[in-house]
Amino acid sequence: MALRNILKAGDETLAKHCRPVTDFNHRLHELLDDMAETMLSANGVGLAAPQVGVLRRAVVVLETAPGEGKEYVIELVNPEIIEQDGEQEDPEGCLSVPGSFGLVKRPYHVKVRAQDRNGDTFEVEGEGLTARAFCHEIDHLEGHLFTELCDHILSDEELEAYYAQKEDKS
Ligand code: CO
């Protein structure tokens, strides 16, 4: 496994449409392993292949198991959202737009159909942050960044005020 360089906003690769994965071979496995390592090393909760310069439909998302709180990586190859409901709005960021956050509306719950690294189809559901990460990473595969979905990038003061207000409510 190896760390890969994460492309930053402004790089035209991030604006491109990604092609489906067709070969479930050792190169894909190496890509997914590297993406997971790169995401974890950067303290991210998701990473899409175009962010490491590969224009293929593959993403990784960090999920926290309910209860015990153990973290694990979900690999999604050729993912598509097949169901969504509810709504959430929270600050969202991206490893390709470091240090920037904007309020983005996402469905609260999504169901995704994808293939695993061996090409087997499965479905996975996520809510809250996981649903947000699924949507955000799948957007990357279409060449879209969260900055297109938010009104503006929050200032430090706005971000602090947002979290202070949230803490008051809970
Ligand atoms: Co991102």
Coordinates of N, CA and C and ligand atoms in Angstrom, one line a residue:
M1 N 0.8 -1.2 0.0 CA 0.0 0.0 0.0 C 0.9 1.2 0.0
A2 N 0.3 2.3 -0.5 CA 1.1 3.5 -0.6 C 0.1 4.7 -0.6
L3 N 0.7 5.8 0.0 CA -0.1 7.0 0.0 C -0.1 7.6 -1.4
R4 N -1.2 8.2 -1.8 CA -1.3 8.8 -3.1 C -1.5 10.3 -2.9
N5 N -1.1 11.1 -3.9 CA -1.3 12.6 -3.8 C -2.7 12.9 -4.0
I6 N -3.3 13.7 -3.2 CA -4.7 14.2 -3.4 C -4.7 15.5 -4.2
L7 N -5.4 15.4 -5.3 CA -5.5 16.6 -6.2 C -6.4 17.7 -5.5
K8 N -6.1 18.9 -5.7 CA -6.8 20.0 -5.1 C -7.7 20.7 -6.1
A9 N -8.8 21.3 -5.6 CA -9.7 22.1 -6.4 C -9.0 23.0 -7.4
G10 N -9.4 23.0 -8.6 CA -8.7 23.8 -9.6 C -8.1 22.9 -10.6
D11 N -7.7 21.6 -10.1 CA -7.2 20.6 -11.1 C -8.3 20.1 -12.0
E12 N -8.1 20.2 -13.3 CA -9.2 19.9 -14.2 C -9.7 18.4 -14.1
T13 N -8.8 17.5 -13.6 CA -9.2 16.1 -13.4 C -10.4 16.0 -12.5
L14 N -10.5 16.9 -11.5 CA -11.7 16.8 -10.6 C -13.0 17.2 -11.2
A15 N -13.0 17.8 -12.4 CA -14.2 18.2 -13.1 C -14.6 17.2 -14.1
K16 N -13.9 16.1 -14.2 CA -14.2 15.1 -15.3 C -15.2 14.0 -14.9
H17 N -15.9 13.5 -15.8 CA -16.8 12.4 -15.6 C -15.9 11.1 -15.6
C18 N -16.2 10.2 -14.7 CA -15.4 9.0 -14.5 C -16.0 7.8 -15.2
R19 N -15.2 7.0 -15.8 CA -15.7 5.8 -16.5 C -15.9 4.6 -15.6
P20 N -16.8 3.7 -15.9 CA -17.0 2.5 -15.0 C -15.8 1.7 -14.9
V21 N -15.6 1.0 -13.8 CA -14.6 0.0 -13.6 C -15.1 -1.3 -14.3
T22 N -14.2 -1.8 -15.2 CA -14.6 -3.1 -15.9 C -13.7 -4.2 -15.5
D23 N -12.5 -3.9 -15.0 CA -11.5 -5.0 -14.7 C -11.3 -5.0 -13.2
F24 N -11.8 -6.1 -12.6 CA -11.7 -6.3 -11.1 C -10.4 -7.0 -10.8
N25 N -9.3 -6.4 -11.1 CA -8.0 -7.1 -11.1 C -7.1 -6.5 -10.0
H26 N -5.9 -6.9 -9.9 CA -5.0 -6.5 -8.9 C -4.7 -5.0 -8.9
R27 N -4.9 -4.3 -10.1 CA -4.7 -2.9 -10.1 C -5.8 -2.2 -9.4
L28 N -7.0 -2.7 -9.5 CA -8.1 -2.1 -8.8 C -7.9 -2.3 -7.3
H29 N -7.5 -3.5 -6.9 CA -7.3 -3.8 -5.5 C -6.2 -2.8 -4.9
E30 N -5.2 -2.6 -5.7 CA -4.1 -1.7 -5.2 C -4.6 -0.3 -5.1
L31 N -5.4 0.1 -6.1 CA -6.0 1.5 -6.0 C -6.9 1.6 -4.8
L32 N -7.8 0.7 -4.5 CA -8.7 0.7 -3.3 C -7.9 0.7 -2.0
D33 N -6.9 -0.1 -2.0 CA -6.0 -0.1 -0.8 C -5.3 1.2 -0.5
D34 N -4.8 1.8 -1.6 CA -4.1 3.1 -1.5 C -5.1 4.2 -1.2
M35 N -6.3 4.1 -1.7 CA -7.3 5.2 -1.4 C -7.6 5.1 0.0
A36 N -7.8 3.9 0.6 CA -8.2 3.8 2.0 C -7.1 4.4 2.9
E37 N -5.8 4.0 2.5 CA -4.7 4.5 3.3 C -4.6 6.0 3.2
T38 N -4.8 6.5 2.0 CA -4.6 7.9 1.8 C -5.7 8.7 2.6
M39 N -7.0 8.2 2.5 CA -8.1 8.8 3.3 C -7.8 8.8 4.8
L40 N -7.4 7.7 5.3 CA -7.2 7.6 6.8 C -6.1 8.5 7.2
S41 N -5.0 8.5 6.4 CA -3.9 9.4 6.7 C -4.2 10.8 6.7
A42 N -5.2 11.2 5.9 CA -5.6 12.6 5.8 C -6.8 12.9 6.7
N43 N -7.2 11.9 7.6 CA -8.3 12.1 8.5 C -9.6 12.4 7.7
G44 N -9.8 11.9 6.6 CA -11.0 12.1 5.8 C -12.0 11.0 6.1
V45 N -13.3 11.2 5.7 CA -14.3 10.1 5.9 C -14.7 9.6 4.5
G46 N -14.1 10.0 3.5 CA -14.4 9.5 2.1 C -13.3 10.0 1.1
L47 N -13.2 9.2 0.1 CA -12.2 9.6 -1.0 C -12.7 8.9 -2.3
A48 N -12.6 9.7 -3.4 CA -13.0 9.1 -4.7 C -11.8 9.0 -5.6
A49 N -11.8 8.0 -6.5 CA -10.7 7.8 -7.3 C -10.2 9.0 -8.1
P50 N -11.1 9.9 -8.6 CA -10.5 11.0 -9.4 C -9.7 12.0 -8.5
Q51 N -9.9 11.9 -7.2 CA -9.1 12.8 -6.3 C -7.7 12.3 -6.2
V52 N -7.4 11.1 -6.6 CA -6.0 10.6 -6.7 C -5.6 10.4 -8.2
G53 N -6.4 11.1 -9.1 CA -6.0 11.2 -10.5 C -6.4 10.0 -11.3
V54 N -7.3 9.2 -10.8 CA -7.8 8.0 -11.6 C -9.3 8.2 -11.9
L55 N -9.5 8.3 -13.2 CA -10.9 8.6 -13.7 C -11.8 7.4 -13.9
R56 N -11.9 6.7 -12.7 CA -12.7 5.5 -12.7 C -13.7 5.6 -11.5
R57 N -14.8 4.8 -11.7 CA -15.9 4.9 -10.7 C -15.7 4.0 -9.5
A58 N -14.8 4.5 -8.6 CA -14.5 3.8 -7.3 C -14.4 4.8 -6.2
V59 N -15.0 4.5 -5.1 CA -14.8 5.4 -3.9 C -14.6 4.5 -2.6
V60 N -14.1 5.2 -1.6 CA -14.0 4.6 -0.3 C -14.7 5.5 0.7
V61 N -15.4 5.0 1.7 CA -16.1 5.7 2.7 C -15.8 5.1 4.1
L62 N -15.5 6.0 5.1 CA -15.2 5.5 6.4 C -16.5 5.4 7.2
E63 N -16.8 4.2 7.7 CA -18.1 4.0 8.4 C -17.8 3.6 9.9
T64 N -18.6 4.1 10.8 CA -18.4 3.7 12.2 C -19.5 2.7 12.5
A65 N -19.1 1.5 13.0 CA -20.1 0.5 13.4 C -20.9 1.0 14.5
P66 N -22.3 0.8 14.5 CA -23.1 1.2 15.6 C -22.7 0.4 16.9
G67 N -22.9 1.1 18.0 CA -22.6 0.5 19.3 C -21.1 0.5 19.7
E68 N -20.3 -0.4 19.2 CA -18.9 -0.5 19.6 C -18.0 0.6 19.1
G69 N -18.5 1.3 18.0 CA -17.8 2.5 17.5 C -16.6 2.1 16.7
K70 N -16.5 0.9 16.3 CA -15.3 0.5 15.5 C -15.4 1.0 14.0
E71 N -14.3 1.5 13.5 CA -14.4 2.1 12.2 C -13.9 1.1 11.1
Y72 N -14.6 1.1 10.0 CA -14.1 0.3 8.9 C -14.4 1.0 7.5
V73 N -13.7 0.5 6.5 CA -13.8 1.2 5.2 C -14.7 0.4 4.3
I74 N -15.7 1.2 3.7 CA -16.6 0.6 2.7 C -16.1 1.0 1.3
E75 N -15.9 -0.1 0.5 CA -15.4 0.2 -0.9 C -16.6 0.1 -1.8
L76 N -16.8 1.1 -2.6 CA -17.9 1.1 -3.6 C -17.4 1.2 -5.0
V77 N -17.6 0.2 -5.8 CA -17.1 0.3 -7.2 C -18.4 0.4 -8.1
N78 N -18.4 1.3 -9.0 CA -19.5 1.6 -9.9 C -20.8 1.9 -9.0
P79 N -20.7 2.7 -8.0 CA -21.9 2.9 -7.1 C -23.0 3.8 -7.8
E80 N -24.2 3.5 -7.4 CA -25.3 4.3 -7.8 C -26.3 4.4 -6.6
I81 N -26.9 5.6 -6.4 CA -27.9 5.8 -5.4 C -29.2 5.3 -5.9
I82 N -29.8 4.3 -5.2 CA -31.1 3.7 -5.7 C -32.3 4.2 -4.9
E83 N -32.0 4.7 -3.7 CA -33.1 5.2 -2.9 C -32.6 6.3 -2.0
Q84 N -33.4 7.3 -1.8 CA -33.0 8.4 -0.8 C -34.2 9.0 -0.2
D85 N -34.1 9.4 1.1 CA -35.2 10.1 1.7 C -34.7 10.9 2.8
G86 N -35.6 11.9 3.3 CA -35.2 12.8 4.4 C -34.3 13.9 3.9
E87 N -33.9 14.7 4.8 CA -33.0 15.8 4.4 C -32.2 16.2 5.7
Q88 N -30.9 16.6 5.4 CA -30.1 17.1 6.4 C -29.3 18.3 5.8
E89 N -28.9 19.2 6.7 CA -28.0 20.3 6.3 C -27.0 20.5 7.3
D90 N -25.7 20.4 6.9 CA -24.6 20.5 7.9 C -23.4 21.0 7.1
P91 N -22.4 21.5 7.8 CA -21.2 21.9 7.1 C -20.5 20.7 6.5
E92 N -20.1 20.8 5.2 CA -19.4 19.7 4.5 C -18.1 20.2 4.0
G93 N -17.1 19.3 4.0 CA -15.8 19.6 3.5 C -15.3 18.6 2.6
C94 N -14.1 18.7 2.1 CA -13.5 17.8 1.1 C -12.0 17.8 1.2
L95 N -11.4 16.6 1.1 CA -9.9 16.6 1.1 C -9.3 17.4 -0.1
S96 N -10.1 17.6 -1.1 CA -9.5 18.4 -2.3 C -9.8 19.9 -2.1
V97 N -10.5 20.2 -1.0 CA -10.7 21.7 -0.7 C -10.4 21.9 0.7
P98 N -9.1 21.7 1.1 CA -8.7 21.6 2.5 C -9.0 22.9 3.3
G99 N -9.6 22.7 4.5 CA -9.9 23.8 5.4 C -11.1 24.6 5.0
S100 N -11.9 24.2 4.0 CA -13.1 24.9 3.6 C -14.3 24.1 3.9
F101 N -15.3 24.7 4.5 CA -16.6 24.1 4.8 C -17.7 24.9 4.3
G102 N -18.8 24.3 3.8 CA -20.0 25.0 3.4 C -21.2 24.2 3.8
L103 N -22.3 24.9 4.0 CA -23.6 24.2 4.4 C -24.2 23.6 3.1
V104 N -24.3 22.2 3.2 CA -24.8 21.5 2.0 C -26.0 20.6 2.5
K105 N -27.1 20.7 1.7 CA -28.3 19.9 2.0 C -28.1 18.5 1.3
R106 N -28.3 17.5 2.0 CA -28.2 16.1 1.5 C -29.4 15.3 2.0
P107 N -29.7 14.2 1.3 CA -30.8 13.3 1.9 C -30.2 12.7 3.2
Y108 N -31.1 12.5 4.2 CA -30.7 11.9 5.5 C -30.3 10.4 5.3
H109 N -31.0 9.8 4.4 CA -30.8 8.3 4.3 C -30.7 8.0 2.8
V110 N -29.7 7.2 2.5 CA -29.6 6.7 1.1 C -29.3 5.2 1.0
K111 N -29.7 4.6 0.0 CA -29.4 3.2 -0.3 C -28.6 3.2 -1.6
V112 N -27.4 2.5 -1.6 CA -26.5 2.5 -2.7 C -26.4 1.1 -3.2
R113 N -26.4 0.9 -4.5 CA -26.0 -0.3 -5.1 C -24.6 -0.2 -5.8
A114 N -23.8 -1.1 -5.5 CA -22.4 -1.0 -6.0 C -21.8 -2.4 -6.2
Q115 N -20.6 -2.5 -6.7 CA -19.9 -3.8 -6.8 C -18.8 -3.7 -5.8
D116 N -18.4 -4.9 -5.3 CA -17.2 -4.9 -4.4 C -15.9 -5.1 -5.3
R117 N -14.8 -5.3 -4.7 CA -13.5 -5.3 -5.4 C -13.4 -6.5 -6.3
N118 N -14.3 -7.5 -6.1 CA -14.3 -8.7 -6.9 C -15.4 -8.7 -8.0
G119 N -16.2 -7.6 -8.0 CA -17.2 -7.5 -9.1 C -18.6 -7.9 -8.6
D120 N -18.7 -8.4 -7.4 CA -20.0 -8.8 -6.9 C -20.9 -7.6 -6.5
T121 N -22.1 -7.7 -6.9 CA -23.0 -6.6 -6.6 C -23.6 -6.7 -5.2
F122 N -23.7 -5.6 -4.5 CA -24.3 -5.6 -3.2 C -25.0 -4.2 -2.9
E123 N -25.8 -4.2 -1.9 CA -26.4 -2.9 -1.5 C -26.1 -2.5 -0.1
V124 N -25.9 -1.2 0.1 CA -25.6 -0.7 1.4 C -26.3 0.5 1.7
E125 N -26.8 0.7 3.0 CA -27.5 1.8 3.4 C -26.7 2.7 4.3
G126 N -27.0 4.0 4.3 CA -26.3 4.9 5.2 C -27.2 6.0 5.6
E127 N -27.0 6.5 6.8 CA -27.8 7.7 7.2 C -26.8 8.7 7.9
G128 N -27.3 9.9 8.0 CA -26.4 10.9 8.6 C -25.2 11.2 7.8
L129 N -24.0 11.2 8.6 CA -22.7 11.5 7.9 C -22.4 10.5 6.8
T130 N -22.8 9.2 7.0 CA -22.5 8.2 6.0 C -23.2 8.4 4.7
A131 N -24.5 8.8 4.9 CA -25.3 9.2 3.7 C -24.7 10.4 3.0
R132 N -24.3 11.3 3.8 CA -23.6 12.5 3.2 C -22.4 12.1 2.4
A133 N -21.6 11.3 3.0 CA -20.3 10.8 2.4 C -20.6 10.1 1.1
F134 N -21.6 9.2 1.1 CA -22.0 8.4 -0.1 C -22.3 9.4 -1.2
C135 N -23.1 10.4 -0.9 CA -23.6 11.4 -2.0 C -22.4 12.2 -2.4
H136 N -21.6 12.7 -1.5 CA -20.4 13.5 -1.8 C -19.4 12.8 -2.7
E137 N -19.1 11.5 -2.4 CA -18.1 10.8 -3.2 C -18.7 10.4 -4.5
I138 N -20.0 10.1 -4.6 CA -20.5 9.8 -5.9 C -20.6 11.0 -6.8
D139 N -20.8 12.2 -6.2 CA -20.7 13.4 -7.0 C -19.4 13.6 -7.6
H140 N -18.3 13.2 -6.9 CA -16.9 13.3 -7.4 C -16.8 12.6 -8.8
L141 N -17.6 11.4 -8.9 CA -17.4 10.6 -10.1 C -18.1 11.3 -11.3
E142 N -18.9 12.3 -11.0 CA -19.5 13.1 -12.1 C -18.8 14.4 -12.3
G143 N -17.7 14.6 -11.6 CA -16.9 15.8 -11.7 C -17.4 17.0 -10.9
H144 N -18.2 16.7 -9.8 CA -18.8 17.7 -9.0 C -18.2 17.8 -7.6
L145 N -18.0 19.0 -7.2 CA -17.5 19.3 -5.8 C -18.6 19.9 -5.0
F146 N -18.5 19.8 -3.6 CA -19.5 20.3 -2.7 C -19.6 21.8 -2.9
T147 N -18.6 22.4 -3.3 CA -18.6 23.9 -3.4 C -19.6 24.4 -4.4
E148 N -20.1 23.5 -5.3 CA -21.1 23.9 -6.3 C -22.5 23.8 -5.6
L149 N -22.6 23.2 -4.5 CA -23.9 23.0 -3.8 C -24.1 23.9 -2.6
C150 N -23.1 24.6 -2.2 CA -23.3 25.5 -1.0 C -23.3 26.9 -1.5
D151 N -24.0 27.7 -0.7 CA -24.1 29.1 -0.9 C -22.8 29.9 -0.9
H152 N -22.0 29.6 0.1 CA -20.7 30.2 0.2 C -19.8 29.3 1.2
I153 N -18.5 29.6 1.2 CA -17.6 28.9 2.1 C -17.7 29.6 3.5
L154 N -18.0 28.9 4.5 CA -18.2 29.5 5.8 C -16.9 30.1 6.4
S155 N -16.9 31.2 6.9 CA -15.8 31.8 7.6 C -15.6 31.1 8.9
D156 N -14.4 31.2 9.5 CA -14.1 30.6 10.8 C -15.2 31.0 11.8
E157 N -15.6 32.2 11.8 CA -16.5 32.7 12.8 C -17.9 32.0 12.6
E158 N -18.3 31.9 11.3 CA -19.6 31.3 11.0 C -19.6 29.8 11.4
L159 N -18.4 29.2 11.2 CA -18.3 27.7 11.5 C -18.4 27.6 13.0
E160 N -17.7 28.4 13.8 CA -17.7 28.3 15.2 C -19.1 28.6 15.7
A161 N -19.8 29.6 15.2 CA -21.1 30.0 15.6 C -22.1 28.8 15.3
Y162 N -21.9 28.1 14.2 CA -22.8 27.0 13.8 C -22.7 25.9 14.8
Y163 N -21.4 25.5 15.2 CA -21.3 24.4 16.1 C -21.7 24.8 17.6
A164 N -21.4 26.1 17.9 CA -21.9 26.5 19.3 C -23.4 26.5 19.4
Q165 N -24.1 26.8 18.3 CA -25.5 26.8 18.3 C -26.0 25.4 18.4
K166 N -25.3 24.5 17.6 CA -25.7 23.1 17.6 C -25.6 22.5 19.0
E167 N -24.5 22.8 19.7 CA -24.2 22.3 21.0 C -25.3 22.8 22.0
D168 N -25.8 24.0 21.8 CA -26.8 24.6 22.7 C -28.1 23.7 22.6
K169 N -28.4 23.3 21.3 CA -29.6 22.5 21.1 C -29.6 21.1 21.6
S170 N -28.4 20.5 21.7 CA -28.3 19.1 22.1 C -28.2 19.0 23.6
Ligands
CO1 CO -14.5 15.3 -1.7

